[in-house]
XYZ file of C-alpha atoms in Angstrom:
689
model
C 41.214 27.291 -31.548
C 41.088 23.928 -29.767
C 38.997 24.103 -26.497
C 41.027 22.444 -23.682
C 41.538 18.613 -22.967
C 40.879 19.174 -19.609
C 37.016 21.988 -21.009
C 36.601 18.593 -23.682
C 37.183 15.877 -20.494
C 34.295 18.004 -18.572
C 32.300 17.655 -21.607
C 30.187 14.572 -20.179
C 29.279 16.120 -16.562
C 27.871 20.054 -18.255
C 24.228 20.823 -17.696
C 23.757 23.477 -20.550
C 20.512 24.534 -19.624
C 17.404 23.441 -17.265
C 15.001 21.165 -19.487
C 12.065 22.185 -18.150
C 9.987 24.337 -15.683
C 7.418 23.381 -12.874
C 4.031 22.491 -14.516
C 0.595 22.660 -12.991
C -1.811 24.978 -10.970
C -2.075 22.960 -8.149
C -0.719 24.066 -5.003
C 2.808 22.085 -3.990
C 3.447 22.782 -8.019
C 2.920 26.286 -7.212
C 5.356 25.966 -3.824
C 8.070 23.718 -5.491
C 8.474 27.042 -7.691
C 7.775 29.459 -4.952
C 10.792 27.316 -3.442
C 12.973 27.137 -6.550
C 12.514 31.498 -6.912
C 13.454 31.855 -3.564
C 17.269 28.832 -4.073
C 18.034 31.049 -6.996
C 17.479 34.181 -5.210
C 19.447 33.485 -2.888
C 22.305 35.437 -2.191
C 23.934 33.628 0.111
C 24.263 30.879 -2.100
C 24.138 27.163 0.470
C 24.071 24.516 -0.553
C 20.080 22.925 -2.203
C 19.561 19.648 -0.541
C 16.397 18.046 -3.155
C 14.758 15.124 -1.728
C 12.317 13.186 -3.925
C 10.644 9.420 -4.765
C 12.880 8.917 -8.304
C 11.928 9.906 -11.244
C 11.131 13.560 -10.009
C 13.961 14.870 -13.138
C 15.847 16.247 -8.796
C 18.444 17.236 -11.151
C 15.914 20.254 -13.596
C 14.884 21.089 -10.488
C 18.668 21.482 -9.064
C 19.159 23.145 -13.190
C 16.100 26.004 -12.590
C 17.992 26.927 -9.707
C 21.139 27.378 -11.163
C 20.245 29.097 -14.471
C 17.801 31.531 -12.502
C 20.140 32.925 -10.230
C 23.105 35.826 -10.594
C 25.445 32.901 -11.907
C 23.539 31.519 -14.125
C 26.100 32.414 -17.419
C 29.483 29.871 -15.005
C 29.652 25.975 -15.584
C 27.210 23.536 -13.439
C 28.916 19.387 -13.431
C 26.407 16.654 -12.648
C 27.966 14.012 -10.729
C 26.610 10.397 -10.618
C 27.317 9.564 -7.116
C 26.746 6.479 -7.078
C 30.330 5.899 -9.764
C 32.435 8.127 -6.935
C 35.264 6.904 -5.134
C 34.974 6.262 -1.516
C 38.229 8.161 -1.339
C 37.014 11.149 -2.734
C 40.139 11.618 -5.782
C 37.682 11.847 -8.395
C 36.868 15.341 -6.335
C 40.075 16.422 -5.952
C 42.240 15.014 -7.711
C 44.244 17.008 -10.756
C 41.732 15.829 -14.205
C 45.227 16.934 -16.700
C 48.172 16.007 -15.324
C 49.761 19.531 -18.177
C 46.379 21.411 -16.199
C 46.996 20.697 -12.948
C 43.860 21.450 -11.627
C 41.266 19.725 -9.928
C 37.300 18.940 -10.263
C 36.583 21.415 -7.622
C 39.217 23.839 -8.440
C 37.726 23.814 -12.362
C 33.677 24.853 -11.379
C 35.117 27.296 -9.874
C 31.890 30.079 -9.172
C 29.958 27.471 -10.170
C 27.600 25.139 -9.430
C 28.767 21.061 -8.214
C 25.256 18.862 -8.838
C 26.197 15.171 -6.402
C 22.632 13.003 -8.039
C 22.343 11.021 -6.027
C 23.576 11.038 -2.774
C 21.591 8.293 -0.650
C 24.113 6.200 -3.879
C 27.449 7.391 -2.584
C 29.927 5.190 -1.095
C 29.775 5.737 2.606
C 33.477 7.350 2.653
C 32.418 9.953 0.373
C 30.957 11.564 3.400
C 33.779 13.535 5.628
C 34.557 15.029 3.044
C 30.660 16.431 1.319
C 30.677 17.401 4.709
C 34.079 19.391 4.148
C 32.468 20.686 1.575
C 29.777 22.773 2.470
C 31.956 24.442 5.755
C 33.797 26.277 2.629
C 37.381 23.351 2.378
C 39.202 22.388 -0.301
C 39.251 25.614 -1.764
C 35.385 25.341 -3.352
C 33.635 28.390 -3.561
C 31.298 27.057 -5.925
C 27.265 26.726 -4.927
C 26.896 22.221 -3.726
C 23.129 21.005 -5.272
C 22.508 17.056 -3.020
C 19.642 15.191 -4.944
C 17.938 11.934 -2.420
C 15.521 9.212 -2.806
C 15.637 9.093 1.538
C 16.940 11.322 4.426
C 20.198 11.616 4.822
C 20.419 13.983 8.196
C 24.287 14.522 8.293
C 23.974 16.797 5.050
C 20.152 17.674 4.598
C 20.620 19.923 8.038
C 23.587 21.978 6.252
C 21.207 22.946 3.328
C 17.959 24.151 2.153
C 15.761 21.689 1.799
C 13.373 21.261 -1.061
C 10.739 18.366 -1.191
C 9.453 17.182 -4.076
C 5.451 16.135 -4.345
C 5.322 13.284 -6.595
C 2.734 13.114 -8.810
C -0.062 11.193 -6.701
C -0.081 13.609 -4.486
C -0.376 16.040 -7.879
C -3.031 14.890 -9.833
C -4.628 17.885 -10.559
C -1.532 18.904 -12.911
C -1.723 15.700 -14.459
C -3.839 17.883 -16.871
C -1.628 20.302 -17.655
C 1.653 17.485 -17.572
C -0.197 15.849 -20.248
C -0.484 18.832 -22.340
C 2.719 20.090 -22.226
C 4.479 16.765 -22.586
C 2.504 16.460 -26.371
C 3.186 19.495 -27.468
C 7.245 19.592 -26.739
C 6.057 15.454 -28.495
C 4.228 16.786 -31.393
C 7.185 19.492 -31.808
C 9.995 17.184 -32.382
C 7.561 14.693 -34.458
C 6.841 17.606 -36.745
C 3.474 17.823 -36.514
C 2.028 21.384 -37.092
C -0.174 21.169 -34.314
C -0.467 18.717 -31.159
C -3.759 16.940 -30.625
C -5.687 17.729 -27.918
C -6.401 15.076 -24.739
C -10.032 14.579 -22.991
C -10.851 14.733 -20.112
C -11.656 11.219 -19.427
C -8.459 9.943 -20.455
C -7.041 12.954 -17.421
C -9.501 11.191 -15.217
C -8.719 7.386 -15.812
C -4.291 8.145 -16.074
C -5.714 10.360 -12.277
C -6.143 6.859 -10.994
C -3.144 5.246 -11.460
C -0.736 6.464 -8.828
C 2.798 6.338 -11.485
C 5.790 4.786 -9.743
C 7.984 6.234 -11.517
C 7.071 9.685 -11.803
C 7.588 12.770 -14.749
C 10.160 10.162 -16.207
C 7.394 7.127 -16.690
C 3.751 9.878 -17.533
C 6.868 10.872 -20.522
C 7.470 7.557 -21.835
C 3.878 7.273 -21.224
C 3.135 10.460 -24.031
C 6.211 9.273 -25.848
C 4.992 5.791 -26.352
C 1.017 6.897 -27.218
C 2.608 9.836 -29.648
C 3.814 6.914 -31.597
C 0.700 4.210 -31.080
C -1.060 6.840 -33.019
C 2.360 7.968 -36.038
C 2.038 3.954 -36.781
C -1.941 4.148 -37.105
C -2.763 7.039 -38.780
C 0.287 8.068 -40.581
C 0.408 11.412 -41.958
C -2.912 12.784 -40.331
C -2.609 14.159 -36.916
C -6.392 13.293 -34.986
C -7.911 16.316 -33.155
C -8.019 14.796 -30.068
C -6.069 11.986 -28.845
C -8.213 8.185 -28.506
C -8.494 6.529 -24.616
C -6.627 3.174 -26.517
C -3.017 4.220 -26.985
C -2.094 5.206 -23.412
C -0.907 2.678 -21.170
C -0.378 1.854 -17.552
C 0.836 -0.580 -15.610
C -1.881 -1.508 -13.707
C -1.993 -2.766 -9.785
C -0.474 -5.732 -8.888
C -3.880 -8.407 -8.390
C -3.181 -11.131 -6.075
C -5.135 -13.751 -5.940
C -5.464 -14.573 -9.159
C -6.263 -17.609 -10.622
C -5.995 -18.087 -15.286
C -8.296 -20.699 -16.645
C -6.981 -21.019 -19.835
C -3.808 -21.511 -18.521
C -4.588 -24.294 -16.718
C -7.242 -25.195 -18.936
C -5.466 -24.405 -22.316
C -7.781 -25.909 -25.014
C -10.880 -24.088 -22.824
C -9.560 -21.305 -24.396
C -9.618 -22.409 -27.726
C -13.325 -23.440 -26.899
C -14.612 -20.266 -25.512
C -14.151 -18.456 -28.356
C -14.746 -20.008 -31.300
C -16.892 -17.853 -33.379
C -19.517 -21.024 -34.313
C -20.572 -20.759 -30.951
C -21.288 -17.183 -29.909
C -23.551 -17.133 -33.313
C -25.126 -19.802 -32.320
C -25.873 -18.587 -29.177
C -27.235 -15.430 -30.463
C -28.362 -15.390 -33.407
C -30.062 -18.866 -34.181
C -31.894 -19.386 -30.646
C -31.860 -16.059 -28.225
C -33.177 -14.192 -30.969
C -36.385 -16.930 -32.039
C -36.923 -17.445 -28.211
C -37.308 -13.674 -27.833
C -39.874 -13.385 -30.229
C -41.789 -16.757 -28.838
C -41.772 -15.823 -25.384
C -43.467 -12.468 -26.305
C -46.258 -14.166 -28.169
C -46.942 -16.127 -25.905
C -47.314 -13.171 -23.343
C -49.371 -11.971 -26.161
C -51.321 -15.007 -26.499
C -51.487 -16.727 -23.479
C -53.277 -16.580 -20.427
C -52.119 -13.922 -18.776
C -51.858 -14.394 -14.757
C -48.055 -15.862 -13.594
C -49.977 -18.988 -12.209
C -51.779 -20.001 -16.716
C -48.762 -18.176 -18.651
C -45.285 -20.106 -18.894
C -43.406 -16.903 -20.079
C -44.873 -14.939 -17.082
C -43.362 -18.096 -14.554
C -39.794 -17.699 -17.071
C -39.734 -13.880 -16.606
C -40.708 -13.230 -12.557
C -39.576 -16.862 -10.867
C -37.024 -17.807 -13.490
C -34.622 -15.387 -14.805
C -35.218 -12.461 -11.563
C -33.579 -14.819 -9.211
C -31.476 -16.669 -11.723
C -29.604 -13.261 -13.173
C -28.743 -12.233 -9.133
C -28.080 -14.872 -8.317
C -25.433 -15.340 -11.340
C -23.524 -11.895 -10.084
C -21.538 -12.972 -7.606
C -20.547 -15.843 -9.645
C -20.380 -14.845 -13.946
C -21.317 -11.234 -13.686
C -22.032 -8.979 -16.530
C -22.243 -12.474 -18.321
C -26.644 -12.278 -19.527
C -24.737 -9.654 -21.390
C -23.403 -10.580 -23.864
C -25.840 -13.431 -25.295
C -29.770 -10.921 -24.328
C -31.529 -10.747 -26.328
C -32.873 -6.822 -25.950
C -28.873 -6.582 -27.767
C -29.391 -9.371 -30.042
C -31.986 -7.530 -32.025
C -29.661 -4.640 -32.078
C -27.596 -5.754 -33.488
C -29.301 -7.383 -35.794
C -31.021 -4.246 -37.145
C -27.038 -2.698 -36.871
C -26.324 -4.797 -39.617
C -29.244 -5.165 -42.034
C -28.780 -0.780 -41.318
C -25.742 -1.482 -43.365
C -26.880 -3.797 -45.918
C -29.322 -0.733 -47.276
C -26.474 1.570 -46.540
C -26.973 3.447 -43.389
C -24.326 4.378 -40.810
C -24.389 4.522 -37.619
C -22.350 6.691 -35.765
C -19.067 6.670 -34.718
C -17.972 5.735 -31.028
C -19.209 9.260 -28.881
C -15.865 9.968 -26.900
C -16.019 12.678 -23.944
C -17.584 12.196 -20.973
C -20.689 10.277 -21.757
C -21.367 9.437 -18.610
C -22.482 13.155 -17.189
C -24.772 12.614 -19.264
C -25.973 9.365 -19.122
C -26.143 7.735 -16.089
C -29.278 9.662 -14.617
C -30.876 8.897 -17.487
C -30.234 5.295 -16.980
C -30.904 5.097 -12.654
C -34.849 7.227 -13.273
C -35.430 4.612 -16.348
C -34.970 1.906 -13.856
C -36.361 3.807 -11.476
C -39.982 4.499 -14.493
C -39.630 0.180 -14.144
C -40.010 -0.431 -10.908
C -42.674 2.292 -10.224
C -44.278 0.734 -13.677
C -44.004 -3.560 -11.994
C -45.706 -2.645 -8.687
C -48.412 -0.100 -9.583
C -49.780 -1.836 -12.692
C -48.986 -5.589 -11.572
C -46.060 -5.911 -14.258
C -45.716 -9.370 -12.328
C -48.941 -11.131 -13.189
C -50.077 -8.880 -16.765
C -48.862 -10.724 -19.292
C -49.074 -8.495 -21.717
C -47.441 -5.577 -20.450
C -44.515 -7.977 -19.522
C -44.124 -8.141 -23.254
C -44.673 -4.218 -23.072
C -41.525 -4.107 -21.027
C -39.787 -6.192 -23.098
C -39.893 -4.509 -26.226
C -39.741 -1.215 -24.630
C -36.486 -1.648 -24.025
C -35.657 -3.667 -26.993
C -36.780 -0.529 -28.542
C -33.800 1.480 -27.071
C -30.502 -1.262 -28.127
C -32.667 -0.905 -31.513
C -32.392 2.736 -31.727
C -29.742 2.647 -29.827
C -27.779 0.796 -32.301
C -28.771 2.637 -35.154
C -27.398 5.787 -33.611
C -24.412 4.493 -33.165
C -22.010 1.636 -33.233
C -21.684 -1.402 -31.341
C -23.808 -1.283 -27.619
C -23.904 2.266 -27.031
C -26.905 1.403 -25.612
C -25.271 -1.164 -23.854
C -22.513 1.395 -21.558
C -24.652 3.723 -20.929
C -28.620 3.269 -21.278
C -30.245 -0.236 -20.138
C -31.352 -0.243 -17.391
C -31.121 -3.816 -17.076
C -27.190 -3.507 -18.334
C -26.712 -0.586 -15.791
C -27.514 -3.377 -12.367
C -25.715 -6.093 -14.376
C -22.168 -2.711 -14.555
C -22.434 -2.790 -10.808
C -23.541 -6.323 -9.578
C -20.775 -7.096 -11.848
C -18.906 -5.580 -9.437
C -18.614 -8.634 -7.107
C -18.029 -11.661 -9.978
C -15.602 -13.791 -9.457
C -14.230 -14.006 -12.417
C -13.004 -11.228 -14.636
C -11.419 -10.812 -18.419
C -8.392 -9.107 -18.586
C -5.380 -8.249 -20.991
C -1.638 -7.928 -20.019
C -0.561 -4.205 -20.722
C 3.264 -5.073 -20.994
C 1.867 -7.610 -23.963
C -0.395 -4.905 -25.556
C 1.880 -1.767 -25.905
C 4.940 -3.735 -26.406
C 3.659 -6.101 -29.075
C 0.190 -4.744 -30.727
C -0.243 -2.005 -32.906
C -3.567 -2.605 -34.454
C -6.329 -2.711 -31.405
C -8.803 -5.101 -33.203
C -9.472 -6.652 -29.789
C -11.149 -3.476 -30.070
C -11.991 -1.378 -32.911
C -12.095 -5.071 -34.925
C -9.894 -5.648 -37.596
C -9.006 -8.319 -40.073
C -8.099 -11.425 -38.727
C -4.136 -11.696 -37.903
C -2.139 -14.902 -37.075
C -4.444 -16.369 -34.904
C -6.346 -14.042 -34.149
C -10.037 -14.118 -35.552
C -11.706 -11.515 -37.904
C -13.710 -9.124 -35.617
C -15.741 -5.364 -34.822
C -13.910 -5.689 -31.797
C -15.125 -4.711 -28.692
C -18.985 -4.058 -28.432
C -18.737 -1.866 -24.935
C -15.499 0.139 -26.722
C -13.472 -0.870 -24.311
C -9.619 -2.385 -24.747
C -9.516 -4.999 -22.615
C -6.139 -3.912 -21.171
C -7.963 -0.441 -19.454
C -11.094 -2.280 -18.286
C -9.958 -1.365 -13.728
C -13.933 -3.220 -12.961
C -16.578 -5.801 -14.707
C -18.764 -2.820 -15.323
C -17.654 -2.857 -19.084
C -16.759 -5.615 -19.332
C -19.725 -8.647 -20.870
C -17.565 -11.234 -20.987
C -18.452 -11.719 -25.057
C -14.721 -12.941 -25.779
C -14.499 -10.742 -29.055
C -10.930 -9.440 -27.322
C -9.757 -13.458 -26.967
C -11.312 -14.239 -30.073
C -9.029 -11.113 -31.911
C -6.519 -10.824 -30.032
C -2.780 -12.956 -31.244
C -0.602 -12.415 -28.671
C -2.555 -14.544 -26.260
C -3.389 -11.458 -23.822
C -6.136 -12.068 -22.798
C -7.065 -13.866 -20.560
C -9.778 -15.283 -18.464
C -9.074 -15.957 -14.120
C -11.409 -16.646 -11.320
C -10.366 -14.215 -8.063
C -11.690 -12.469 -4.958
C -14.845 -11.861 -4.668
C -15.294 -7.842 -5.162
C -12.197 -7.636 -6.044
C -12.916 -4.184 -8.241
C -14.419 -2.433 -4.780
C -10.926 -0.966 -3.757
C -10.442 1.865 -1.508
C -8.197 3.635 -4.797
C -10.931 2.927 -7.121
C -13.057 5.518 -8.968
C -16.400 5.973 -8.351
C -18.168 6.835 -12.026
C -20.339 9.325 -11.210
C -23.734 7.861 -11.826
C -23.245 4.901 -10.876
C -24.116 5.610 -6.886
C -28.199 7.482 -8.104
C -28.729 3.983 -9.486
C -27.600 2.546 -6.524
C -30.023 3.833 -4.386
C -33.080 3.838 -7.027
C -32.049 -0.342 -6.352
C -31.824 0.073 -3.243
C -35.237 1.893 -2.846
C -36.705 -0.877 -4.054
C -36.243 -3.158 -1.621
C -38.649 -0.991 -0.213
C -40.604 -0.088 -3.034
C -41.891 -3.556 -2.668
C -43.354 -3.141 0.707
C -44.058 -0.305 0.347
C -48.532 -0.517 2.532
C -46.470 -2.359 5.359
C -43.733 0.424 5.264
C -45.880 3.569 4.750
C -49.454 2.062 6.426
C -48.532 4.580 9.285
C -49.364 7.614 7.165
C -53.389 8.784 7.203
C -55.048 7.793 3.626
C -51.862 5.204 2.660
C -53.491 2.584 0.085
C -53.321 -0.839 0.865
C -52.137 -2.139 -1.910
C -50.476 -0.757 -4.830
C -52.402 -2.935 -7.836
C -55.967 -2.011 -6.388
C -57.690 1.496 -5.667
C -57.342 4.750 -7.037
C -54.260 5.483 -9.628
C -52.691 9.107 -8.513
C -52.765 7.567 -4.069
C -51.332 4.412 -5.340
C -48.251 6.354 -7.422
C -47.347 8.693 -4.709
C -47.027 6.671 -2.582
C -44.593 4.081 -4.418
C -42.724 6.788 -5.331
C -41.957 7.425 -1.931
C -41.242 4.466 -0.758
C -39.187 3.973 -3.302
C -37.050 7.841 -2.693
C -36.605 6.640 0.517
C -32.527 5.801 0.406
C -32.001 8.501 -1.821
C -33.400 10.799 0.480
C -31.673 9.685 3.168
C -28.447 9.357 0.928
C -29.168 12.820 0.426
C -29.727 14.411 4.317
C -26.919 12.370 4.957
C -24.739 14.775 3.282
C -25.493 17.511 4.889
C -24.169 15.847 7.310
C -20.873 14.056 6.312
C -18.465 13.666 3.890
C -19.194 13.508 0.913
C -16.900 11.229 -1.058
C -16.558 9.681 2.701
C -20.447 8.610 2.218
C -19.708 7.537 -1.575
C -17.326 5.254 -0.777
C -19.409 3.454 2.812
C -22.602 3.008 -1.041
C -20.050 0.750 -2.717
C -18.679 -1.177 0.569
C -23.456 -1.539 0.617
C -23.498 -3.425 -2.797
C -23.225 -7.196 -1.037
C -25.341 -7.042 1.293
C -28.289 -4.654 -0.833
C -27.163 -6.979 -3.633
C -28.246 -10.225 -0.932
C -32.332 -7.847 -0.652
C -32.815 -7.725 -3.998
C -31.886 -12.175 -3.240
C -34.132 -12.204 -0.682
C -37.005 -10.349 -2.111
C -36.696 -11.867 -5.622
C -36.342 -15.812 -3.514
C -40.329 -16.485 -2.381
C -40.768 -16.436 -6.760
C -38.356 -18.625 -7.583
C -38.761 -20.325 -4.553
C -41.581 -21.561 -4.799
C -43.535 -21.161 -8.679
C -39.852 -21.886 -10.808
C -40.272 -25.367 -9.889
C -44.335 -25.717 -10.942
C -43.143 -23.728 -15.026
C -44.087 -26.902 -16.834
C -48.083 -27.377 -14.884
C -48.227 -23.433 -15.755
C -47.254 -23.335 -18.542
C -50.481 -26.934 -19.925
C -52.047 -25.698 -17.530
C -53.897 -24.036 -20.654
C -55.185 -27.427 -22.518
C -57.105 -28.184 -19.328
C -56.338 -31.532 -18.897
C -56.360 -33.776 -15.803
C -53.064 -35.596 -16.669
C -50.765 -31.763 -15.967
C -51.366 -32.140 -12.735
C -49.010 -35.305 -12.693
C -46.646 -33.348 -14.590
C -42.776 -33.263 -12.250
C -43.043 -29.991 -10.091
C -41.520 -28.427 -6.922
C -42.147 -26.214 -4.348
C -40.262 -25.256 -1.225
C -41.699 -24.730 2.050
C -42.917 -21.798 3.716
C -39.671 -21.534 5.975
C -36.994 -22.706 3.988
C -37.349 -20.469 1.737
C -37.591 -18.227 4.851
C -33.755 -20.083 6.273
C -32.414 -19.187 2.513
C -33.660 -15.372 2.561
C -32.628 -14.856 6.738
C -28.974 -16.647 4.737
C -28.630 -15.077 2.094
C -28.904 -11.588 4.917
C -26.401 -13.152 6.880
C -24.106 -13.028 3.458
C -24.589 -9.794 2.201
C -24.353 -8.469 5.416
C -20.781 -10.013 6.576
C -19.505 -9.136 3.042
C -20.520 -4.870 3.179
C -18.604 -5.472 6.783
C -15.087 -6.900 4.994
C -15.887 -3.873 2.028
C -16.646 -1.325 4.080
C -13.227 -2.039 6.350
C -11.534 -1.476 2.796
C -13.757 1.586 1.745
C -12.641 3.638 5.392
C -9.649 1.617 6.407
C -7.827 4.816 6.803
C -11.398 6.125 8.569
C -12.448 3.752 12.074
C -14.206 6.062 13.250
C -16.941 5.999 10.239
C -15.803 2.224 9.477
C -17.259 1.702 13.186
C -20.137 3.262 12.384
C -20.905 2.405 8.526
C -21.077 -1.381 10.661
C -23.798 0.119 12.938
C -26.077 1.035 9.291
C -25.432 -1.955 8.409
C -27.082 -4.110 11.208
C -30.519 -1.402 11.351
C -30.185 -2.493 7.278
C -30.142 -6.638 7.815
C -32.333 -6.499 9.398
C -34.758 -3.930 8.700
C -34.014 -5.576 4.793
C -35.005 -8.810 6.337
C -37.534 -7.710 7.672
C -39.505 -6.204 4.206
C -38.459 -8.789 2.094
C -40.445 -11.932 4.178
C -42.454 -13.766 1.657
């Protein structure tokens, strides 16, 4: 028998079932489930007002309540309040002239959902209030959803507040896996792929302004991209590069390549990088090591030592706020790692694929410990004035790069284990330069991921091996894992990659993700300032040696280890008293001051000896003419002034960053700002030339 016309007209308004339950195990999810359960069991069938942000599926919660109640077999109709007429005729007038019943009468003992109440015409509100009082013969149950407060109606209802995803970050993993299972079933996959904890943590740093609706779109798009990439093969673990989130609004950026398009073509030219890396840097590195082994062994007569200690250290520290981690893009350690990798491939060896998972968890402590050992070796064994030992240090780091390159593809060593790379990544957060890709362009136009994985030429995109650090440029949240090698710019056929100038230290934000291992490296770097002046700091200890380079080894080593550990010991003690998460954010606020102290510590060498490169390099020739070679040396007062200026700049920058990090904790910010004054004064005393 055909359904009556009036019932057919209700079909678009019918709610057939709830789409899903409340997913998650957080206290917010448990509270929301309990509110739904209580509303469904309410024998008085009080009206329910569901309040929350866009995209939270508030209409689904209303359906959960209706279909969980004793009236589950009755009709449930959903009306969009924005489409209703102000006079209420949609509700009161007959839907069909032959039937004569209005929509309110057709609901009967069922439920009526008025969705998006905040968009309803103002003239409709009196009628809704009358319905809440049982007028117009309405016997059913009313549900309202709204994104804003409607006090007149709200006070007559049971109120359910729906928390947004950003306050339920704990539930995100369960939401992802639940959505992936549902979508995989629709795609006909026999088994749903899993999602790694690394992806969950990255997405937990995102606020999801459109909440569940945006999360569903994210999952759907990710699985569609997997299907395009993998075909009929379903991966066990979803790759990180298929999840796209819109980054927070980036302000005050100046796109260099939009300003000078020709500069983009020149900077992405492969011949430029190949010539620099394999034609210059690789062989210069060999010559420098030969110079260190075969030449004079002290800094006053060996130009290679002068280059390493008087040039490289001050310049790389000066470079961090300007070009970030650029040094790593033509680092000689990794050049020989890549050469070894290519030779191994020719011989048939295939490095393992880039490992997925929480590599930082075990690699970061090793990186920090490695840097600490290097600093101890440098001070106790006087590497600054011992050429062959300085070469041993360079060759040791190079061997790590070679072994890492033979073990895993790309630059696994660079990203996770290189001590110098770890320092570079940390201070690169201060840079005024950043390279990022446009999420909208990448997610909407790209299906090859050549910038990330590598691949053949595509349009104006060149053939590359992909990002050497295994990072998609659209997923970068700070400069830590970008060496500005421009491989992604070479591979991208859509011109999505942008090189921009930005405010200094733009990566250090209150909502930034805090990598697990970076604070330990930051403390080691702070300890370097103490280590360099260990005899001055620890002279009060009975039996303390007067020098770190002369005398019995064990006392010198113990004193050096104690001096290096001072920042770590102070931080550990503070963690017993203060909030640990807030202390970690305070450490990041101190990053400019630590950078400034390290720069001030190396300025005496740079300004005092870098200008002597020619006379020092040619001094073994023993000719009087070497004394007339061009040279320069800054006055001690000028060096002291520059040191004070650097520390003052670092202190001011740290105060600004601490304000950004601790804006919601005024007392903590004032205390941390006072701490920076003490650290700046003590640090300036320690780095005095």
